[in-house]
Amino acid sequence: MEHELFWEQAYRQRVMLEKDLECMQAEESSLREKLTLALKENSRLQKEIVEVVEKLSESEKLVLKLQNDLEFVLKDKLEPQNTELLAKEEQFKEVLKEYELKCRDLQDRNDELQAAVEGLQAQLPQNWRGQPHVQPNGPLLPIHGRAGTIPFLGDSTPVSIEMEIMMEQVKEHYQDLKIQMETKVTYYEREIEMMKKDFAKKRKEIEKAFKLEVSVLEDQKANLETLRMKSQEIIQGLQDQLQSATHGPELKRVEMEQCYTQALSGLAQRLAQEKDQLEEKLHQRHQHELQQFRSSTMSFQDLCLGFLAKNQNLKLNYANCSE
């Protein structure tokens, strides 16, 4: 009886041990599957880490490229030795010099006409000024000058009072013309001086704007560098946590994987947004400054052409008056 009880107890223990062995084998199989999945996930996360590092490197290269492009644009626009800007300045100086020479020439001609009129006025006798007296039998002697041919009688006596009135009118006309010339010359000189000041002011504003843009880009570059360092620290910490999580409880590993995935996703989105914003901002500022610079240059050329046209009209009016 005892022998049967012993065998029955042994059989029960054997059944229990077999069940425990099956449970342990099932648990071992489950753990192996989980370990395989964890290794695959670890491999995938490592690949994502490599991709993020590559994106960070590409972003840094892009920032350097944008910095170089900006420096090239600044050098092209603000370099004192820039050939295009020097050519514009030289052309402006030549136009201004030519205009000053023409003004001086017109002033000299006006002075000569004034002297000729005063000389003709001085040739009139005192007893004939203001008195109508004519000697019809005397021969006419022409006197040539810049104002035309003026007929005189023998011994330099005037033909009539109309001649004296005409000379007074000519004198007044040329005096008015002289005043108009001086007024217009002064006006044009002031316009040119204001135009030069406006051009210099716009140039300084462009230089200031570009310097500010360089400062902003340098700050953004420093921020991106700081972000890159922090990202590397986060990635390293996540790698360490992932390695420790593979040997820890399953729940902790899942939480760490989720945290790691969210951190990588947020970092990638932030880097993409920073990159897009930086490219768009630089492109817009570059296009705006180029358009502003071209507009100021075209306005300057239009003003110069307008001044030349006004000067040509003034010369034509002067020639018509002289005739």
Steps between C-alpha positions, in 0.01 A plus 500: 500500500778735587676399183200601288467831680866568440466424128186714475672792671801458277277494193328823607830670561619384160187642334548830683864514401411430138244780507753734655752398234249569224420840650867582527558389140206714382630795701847446356356496147305817572808668640701396195234650272498821704878511491493458121247781469706718733811438293314588180360815661844588626640461149223717358556770761872497434430553130271792589775641720743481210246673274444776756874552535531520122216753487672704768821492299314602185330784689836623623641485147196689373549770763864535397398518134242769574760691699744482210230611256412793723864602531534480122194723455632748755839502331337544160286792617708677763859440388666840441680357199179391333535585132133559433459743789819681408381526140173654618683748720743590221213546257321723747816707554547538124139611452531748786830632365357538150199680639720739701710573191188575296370727775830684509499534121147640506599736780803622299285556192247686708776720642628568148151598383458720805833668427403550134169659599672726751757594234226592254322696770820685581542598133173698511561874553362651818294764316323226296400282793131551565456753209339413163744639240574362152746605228351351185782609268784315675622161375423188704801331659433146631659388823535125534467322834360187654152655519487555122562796264392842631491786243653833598534831317830670432693610808327219702165684536181290541246478221198550726372471852367153408859378473575620852180341628592177323843504661345555842263212437788278389690594813201423722437176311854378552493613861186290553660212314806526725282490811311200363825325419640561848174386659485180296867426557451543875190280489678225306799514732271461799315212332827324421623551856175362642518207260856424611395515864201271437721254314753498784220461755348205311841340471556531875155355566577202275834447676330520840227256392754248371709527816186438706415201280852362551461539876163321494639215292799467730265477798293238320814308417605508866152383603513215250842400626369498857198299386728254325708449815188453711362258241816294512478491880134394480581231244785368713277498807225324310746241374617434855144482623407268216787267580402491866133465409565180300612334825227652719127448533291497186285798604802721560645402163174590323486837676859577409439401139200732483693784660789439265271495194325821608831673564634400160179605325492838675867557430461414131198729465675784676808465282287493185306809609820687591651408164193607299459825694867589460498430126176693443607796710839530329345467155236766568750744653743444214232564235370806687844659537588432137171657386555803726854546375391475135212744556729759661749463211225540237360805683845651508546444124155646426584813700829542312321462165238751612766751594673456164168550318428815701849629425449432127167689505668787679771514233237500225307782670818693541590451133153613392525808718843579360367475143 
